PDB file of C-alpha atoms and ligand atoms in Angstrom:
ATOM      1  CA  MET A   1      58.105 -10.066  50.287  1.00 51.00           C
ATOM      2  CA  ALA A   2      57.149  -6.585  51.476  1.00 52.00           C
ATOM      3  CA  ASN A   3      55.670  -5.782  48.105  1.00 75.00           C
ATOM      4  CA  ASP A   4      53.850  -9.035  47.491  1.00 92.00           C
ATOM      5  CA  PRO A   5      51.128  -7.810  45.095  1.00 94.00           C
ATOM      6  CA  ARG A   6      48.390  -9.976  46.569  1.00 96.00           C
ATOM      7  CA  MET A   7      49.137  -8.748  50.091  1.00 96.00           C
ATOM      8  CA  MET A   8      49.137  -5.159  48.804  1.00 95.00           C
ATOM      9  CA  GLY A   9      45.740  -5.882  47.268  1.00 95.00           C
ATOM     10  CA  TYR A  10      44.372  -7.096  50.611  1.00 97.00           C
ATOM     11  CA  LEU A  11      45.652  -3.981  52.381  1.00 97.00           C
ATOM     12  CA  MET A  12      44.074  -1.689  49.788  1.00 96.00           C
ATOM     13  CA  ARG A  13      40.760  -3.546  49.851  1.00 96.00           C
ATOM     14  CA  ALA A  14      40.788  -3.493  53.643  1.00 97.00           C
ATOM     15  CA  LEU A  15      41.425   0.246  53.699  1.00 97.00           C
ATOM     16  CA  SER A  16      38.537   0.785  51.264  1.00 96.00           C
ATOM     17  CA  ALA A  17      36.241  -1.366  53.402  1.00 96.00           C
ATOM     18  CA  GLU A  18      37.158   0.535  56.577  1.00 97.00           C
ATOM     19  CA  MET A  19      36.699   3.952  54.943  1.00 96.00           C
ATOM     20  CA  ALA A  20      33.362   2.790  53.523  1.00 95.00           C
ATOM     21  CA  ALA A  21      32.335   1.694  57.031  1.00 96.00           C
ATOM     22  CA  VAL A  22      33.302   5.121  58.446  1.00 97.00           C
ATOM     23  CA  GLN A  23      31.097   6.781  55.824  1.00 95.00           C
ATOM     24  CA  GLN A  24      28.259   4.319  56.472  1.00 96.00           C
ATOM     25  CA  TYR A  25      28.264   4.675  60.283  1.00 97.00           C
ATOM     26  CA  LEU A  26      28.621   8.475  60.240  1.00 97.00           C
ATOM     27  CA  THR A  27      25.617   8.675  57.900  1.00 97.00           C
ATOM     28  CA  GLN A  28      23.635   6.404  60.204  1.00 97.00           C
ATOM     29  CA  ALA A  29      24.720   8.477  63.233  1.00 98.00           C
ATOM     30  CA  SER A  30      23.341  11.614  61.548  1.00 98.00           C
ATOM     31  CA  LEU A  31      20.121   9.922  60.442  1.00 97.00           C
ATOM     32  CA  THR A  32      19.372   8.425  63.865  1.00 98.00           C
ATOM     33  CA  ALA A  33      20.081  11.834  65.438  1.00 98.00           C
ATOM     34  CA  MET A  34      17.441  13.291  63.069  1.00 98.00           C
ATOM     35  CA  TRP A  35      15.039  10.538  64.194  1.00 97.00           C
ATOM     36  CA  GLN A  36      15.651  11.508  67.858  1.00 98.00           C
ATOM     37  CA  LEU A  37      17.371   8.191  68.582  1.00 97.00           C
ATOM     38  CA  GLY A  38      20.200   9.750  70.565  1.00 97.00           C
ATOM     39  CA  ALA A  39      21.629   6.562  72.090  1.00 97.00           C
ATOM     40  CA  HIS A  40      21.794   4.859  68.693  1.00 97.00           C
ATOM     41  CA  SER A  41      23.313   7.943  67.124  1.00 98.00           C
ATOM     42  CA  SER A  42      26.110   7.905  69.727  1.00 98.00           C
ATOM     43  CA  ARG A  43      26.657   4.203  69.147  1.00 98.00           C
ATOM     44  CA  PHE A  44      26.962   4.669  65.367  1.00 98.00           C
ATOM     45  CA  ARG A  45      29.374   7.522  65.995  1.00 98.00           C
ATOM     46  CA  ARG A  46      31.538   5.290  68.220  1.00 98.00           C
ATOM     47  CA  ASP A  47      31.456   2.577  65.552  1.00 98.00           C
ATOM     48  CA  ALA A  48      32.641   5.102  62.951  1.00 98.00           C
ATOM     49  CA  GLU A  49      35.527   6.071  65.251  1.00 98.00           C
ATOM     50  CA  GLU A  50      36.465   2.430  65.755  1.00 98.00           C
ATOM     51  CA  GLU A  51      36.524   1.837  61.975  1.00 98.00           C
ATOM     52  CA  LEU A  52      38.587   5.005  61.558  1.00 98.00           C
ATOM     53  CA  GLY A  53      41.104   3.521  64.008  1.00 98.00           C
ATOM     54  CA  HIS A  54      41.201   0.366  61.876  1.00 98.00           C
ATOM     55  CA  ALA A  55      41.841   2.477  58.757  1.00 98.00           C
ATOM     56  CA  GLN A  56      44.708   4.210  60.541  1.00 98.00           C
ATOM     57  CA  ARG A  57      46.313   0.921  61.571  1.00 98.00           C
ATOM     58  CA  LEU A  58      46.134  -0.260  57.952  1.00 98.00           C
ATOM     59  CA  ILE A  59      47.635   3.016  56.714  1.00 97.00           C
ATOM     60  CA  GLU A  60      50.497   2.727  59.224  1.00 98.00           C
ATOM     61  CA  ARG A  61      51.229  -0.814  58.028  1.00 97.00           C
ATOM     62  CA  MET A  62      51.139   0.302  54.383  1.00 96.00           C
ATOM     63  CA  LEU A  63      53.571   3.130  55.106  1.00 96.00           C
ATOM     64  CA  VAL A  64      55.947   0.736  56.886  1.00 96.00           C
ATOM     65  CA  LEU A  65      55.824  -1.539  53.826  1.00 95.00           C
ATOM     66  CA  GLY A  66      56.365   1.406  51.479  1.00 94.00           C
ATOM     67  CA  ILE A  67      52.950   0.980  49.872  1.00 92.00           C
ATOM     68  CA  PRO A  68      50.916   4.115  49.048  1.00 91.00           C
ATOM     69  CA  SER A  69      48.034   4.324  51.502  1.00 91.00           C
ATOM     70  CA  ASN A  70      45.366   4.171  48.822  1.00 88.00           C
ATOM     71  CA  GLY A  71      42.068   2.405  49.147  1.00 86.00           C
ATOM     72  CA  THR A  72      40.688   1.125  45.873  1.00 78.00           C
ATOM     73  CA  GLN A  73      37.124   2.317  45.560  1.00 80.00           C
ATOM     74  CA  LEU A  74      34.388   3.213  48.022  1.00 84.00           C
ATOM     75  CA  PRO A  75      31.113   1.350  47.485  1.00 83.00           C
ATOM     76  CA  PRO A  76      27.909   3.422  47.509  1.00 86.00           C
ATOM     77  CA  ILE A  77      26.415   4.230  50.902  1.00 88.00           C
ATOM     78  CA  ARG A  78      23.407   2.136  52.032  1.00 90.00           C
ATOM     79  CA  PRO A  79      22.112   3.749  55.216  1.00 90.00           C
ATOM     80  CA  GLY A  80      18.715   1.988  55.507  1.00 94.00           C
ATOM     81  CA  ARG A  81      15.251   3.448  56.133  1.00 95.00           C
ATOM     82  CA  THR A  82      14.603   2.085  59.613  1.00 96.00           C
ATOM     83  CA  LEU A  83      16.851   1.228  62.524  1.00 96.00           C
ATOM     84  CA  GLU A  84      16.348  -2.484  61.964  1.00 96.00           C
ATOM     85  CA  GLU A  85      17.145  -2.175  58.264  1.00 96.00           C
ATOM     86  CA  MET A  86      20.291  -0.199  59.148  1.00 97.00           C
ATOM     87  CA  LEU A  87      21.522  -2.933  61.443  1.00 97.00           C
ATOM     88  CA  LEU A  88      20.771  -5.664  58.909  1.00 97.00           C
ATOM     89  CA  ILE A  89      22.766  -3.815  56.228  1.00 97.00           C
ATOM     90  CA  ASP A  90      25.622  -3.233  58.692  1.00 97.00           C
ATOM     91  CA  ARG A  91      25.578  -6.914  59.561  1.00 97.00           C
ATOM     92  CA  ASP A  92      26.169  -7.782  55.877  1.00 96.00           C
ATOM     93  CA  LEU A  93      28.930  -5.181  55.723  1.00 96.00           C
ATOM     94  CA  GLU A  94      30.676  -6.648  58.768  1.00 97.00           C
ATOM     95  CA  ILE A  95      30.345 -10.200  57.430  1.00 98.00           C
ATOM     96  CA  GLU A  96      31.963  -9.079  54.180  1.00 96.00           C
ATOM     97  CA  VAL A  97      34.895  -7.493  56.006  1.00 97.00           C
ATOM     98  CA  ILE A  98      35.248 -10.580  58.259  1.00 98.00           C
ATOM     99  CA  ARG A  99      35.569 -12.766  55.153  1.00 98.00           C
ATOM    100  CA  LEU A 100      38.180 -10.397  53.756  1.00 98.00           C
ATOM    101  CA  TYR A 101      40.225 -10.442  56.991  1.00 98.00           C
ATOM    102  CA  GLU A 102      39.997 -14.230  57.274  1.00 98.00           C
ATOM    103  CA  GLU A 103      41.278 -14.629  53.734  1.00 98.00           C
ATOM    104  CA  ALA A 104      43.956 -11.930  54.149  1.00 98.00           C
ATOM    105  CA  ALA A 105      45.234 -13.333  57.479  1.00 98.00           C
ATOM    106  CA  HIS A 106      45.341 -16.822  55.992  1.00 98.00           C
ATOM    107  CA  TYR A 107      47.265 -15.631  52.945  1.00 98.00           C
ATOM    108  CA  CYS A 108      49.776 -13.648  55.033  1.00 97.00           C
ATOM    109  CA  ALA A 109      50.367 -16.705  57.233  1.00 97.00           C
ATOM    110  CA  ARG A 110      51.028 -18.758  54.107  1.00 96.00           C
ATOM    111  CA  VAL A 111      53.611 -16.310  52.719  1.00 95.00           C
ATOM    112  CA  ARG A 112      55.046 -15.723  56.239  1.00 94.00           C
ATOM    113  CA  ALA A 113      54.265 -12.009  56.319  1.00 94.00           C
ATOM    114  CA  ALA A 114      54.076 -12.143  60.111  1.00 95.00           C
ATOM    115  CA  GLU A 115      53.471  -8.493  61.004  1.00 96.00           C
ATOM    116  CA  THR A 116      50.733  -8.016  58.432  1.00 97.00           C
ATOM    117  CA  GLN A 117      49.185 -11.334  59.431  1.00 97.00           C
ATOM    118  CA  ILE A 118      49.056 -10.156  63.057  1.00 98.00           C
ATOM    119  CA  LEU A 119      47.307  -6.937  61.984  1.00 98.00           C
ATOM    120  CA  PHE A 120      44.705  -8.772  59.875  1.00 98.00           C
ATOM    121  CA  ALA A 121      44.101 -11.318  62.652  1.00 98.00           C
ATOM    122  CA  SER A 122      43.623  -8.564  65.216  1.00 98.00           C
ATOM    123  CA  LEU A 123      41.217  -6.623  62.967  1.00 98.00           C
ATOM    124  CA  LEU A 124      39.364  -9.896  62.350  1.00 98.00           C
ATOM    125  CA  GLN A 125      38.829 -10.377  66.106  1.00 98.00           C
ATOM    126  CA  GLU A 126      37.519  -6.817  66.467  1.00 98.00           C
ATOM    127  CA  GLU A 127      35.076  -7.205  63.580  1.00 98.00           C
ATOM    128  CA  LEU A 128      33.859 -10.521  65.027  1.00 98.00           C
ATOM    129  CA  GLY A 129      33.146  -8.617  68.242  1.00 98.00           C
ATOM    130  CA  HIS A 130      31.385  -5.915  66.248  1.00 97.00           C
ATOM    131  CA  LEU A 131      29.233  -8.545  64.506  1.00 98.00           C
ATOM    132  CA  SER A 132      28.244 -10.126  67.797  1.00 98.00           C
ATOM    133  CA  ASP A 133      27.280  -6.676  69.210  1.00 96.00           C
ATOM    134  CA  LEU A 134      25.143  -6.093  66.110  1.00 97.00           C
ATOM    135  CA  ASP A 135      23.461  -9.479  66.489  1.00 97.00           C
ATOM    136  CA  HIS A 136      22.726  -8.762  70.137  1.00 96.00           C
ATOM    137  CA  LEU A 137      21.219  -5.375  69.294  1.00 95.00           C
ATOM    138  CA  LEU A 138      19.173  -6.815  66.444  1.00 95.00           C
ATOM    139  CA  THR A 139      17.693  -9.433  68.731  1.00 95.00           C
ATOM    140  CA  GLU A 140      16.754  -6.716  71.238  1.00 93.00           C
ATOM    141  CA  ILE A 141      15.148  -4.565  68.561  1.00 91.00           C
ATOM    142  CA  GLN A 142      13.303  -7.474  66.967  1.00 89.00           C
ATOM    143  CA  GLN A 143      11.919  -8.350  70.416  1.00 90.00           C
ATOM    144  CA  GLY A 144      10.670  -4.755  70.733  1.00 82.00           C
ATOM    145  CA  ALA A 145      13.137  -3.677  73.416  1.00 58.00           C
ATOM    146  CA  THR A 146      14.452  -0.598  71.586  1.00 48.00           C
ATOM    147  CA  SER A 147      16.094   2.182  73.518  1.00 47.00           C
TER     148      SER A 147
HETATM  149 FE1  FE2 B 201      36.818  -2.110  60.951  1.00 78.67          FE
HETATM  150 FE1  FE2 B 202      33.258  -3.127  62.175  1.00 78.67          FE
END
């Protein structure tokens, strides 16, 4: 059970997605700092730290299961050329990871891998929160209320 190959696959894909998000948000934090958008830069930095925390929780779970803490492959970075474009790209990224966590949590429930299911379900809730923050911010920006 611990080494169910499909569950291992979900953990590895999840770790890749979280590491890719760290890379994405750190790049956006640096770019927005260069554009003098200090508040947005700090927000991207906090997002990167949150995703790093997710990566660590996945790594801990993989170590407990005796799985090497490898991601599979990092996708190329897509920072965006404007703040709005950045947020739209990030929205897609979050939706992708939400789909992955939904599928992974569902699969773990089916094979009764309770601990891993709890982790995926908890990460899913956090990414849903992240998506709703992004949507809120996008609405503000599209209405011209940028900070
Ligand atoms: Fe995450
Ligand atoms: Fe996220």
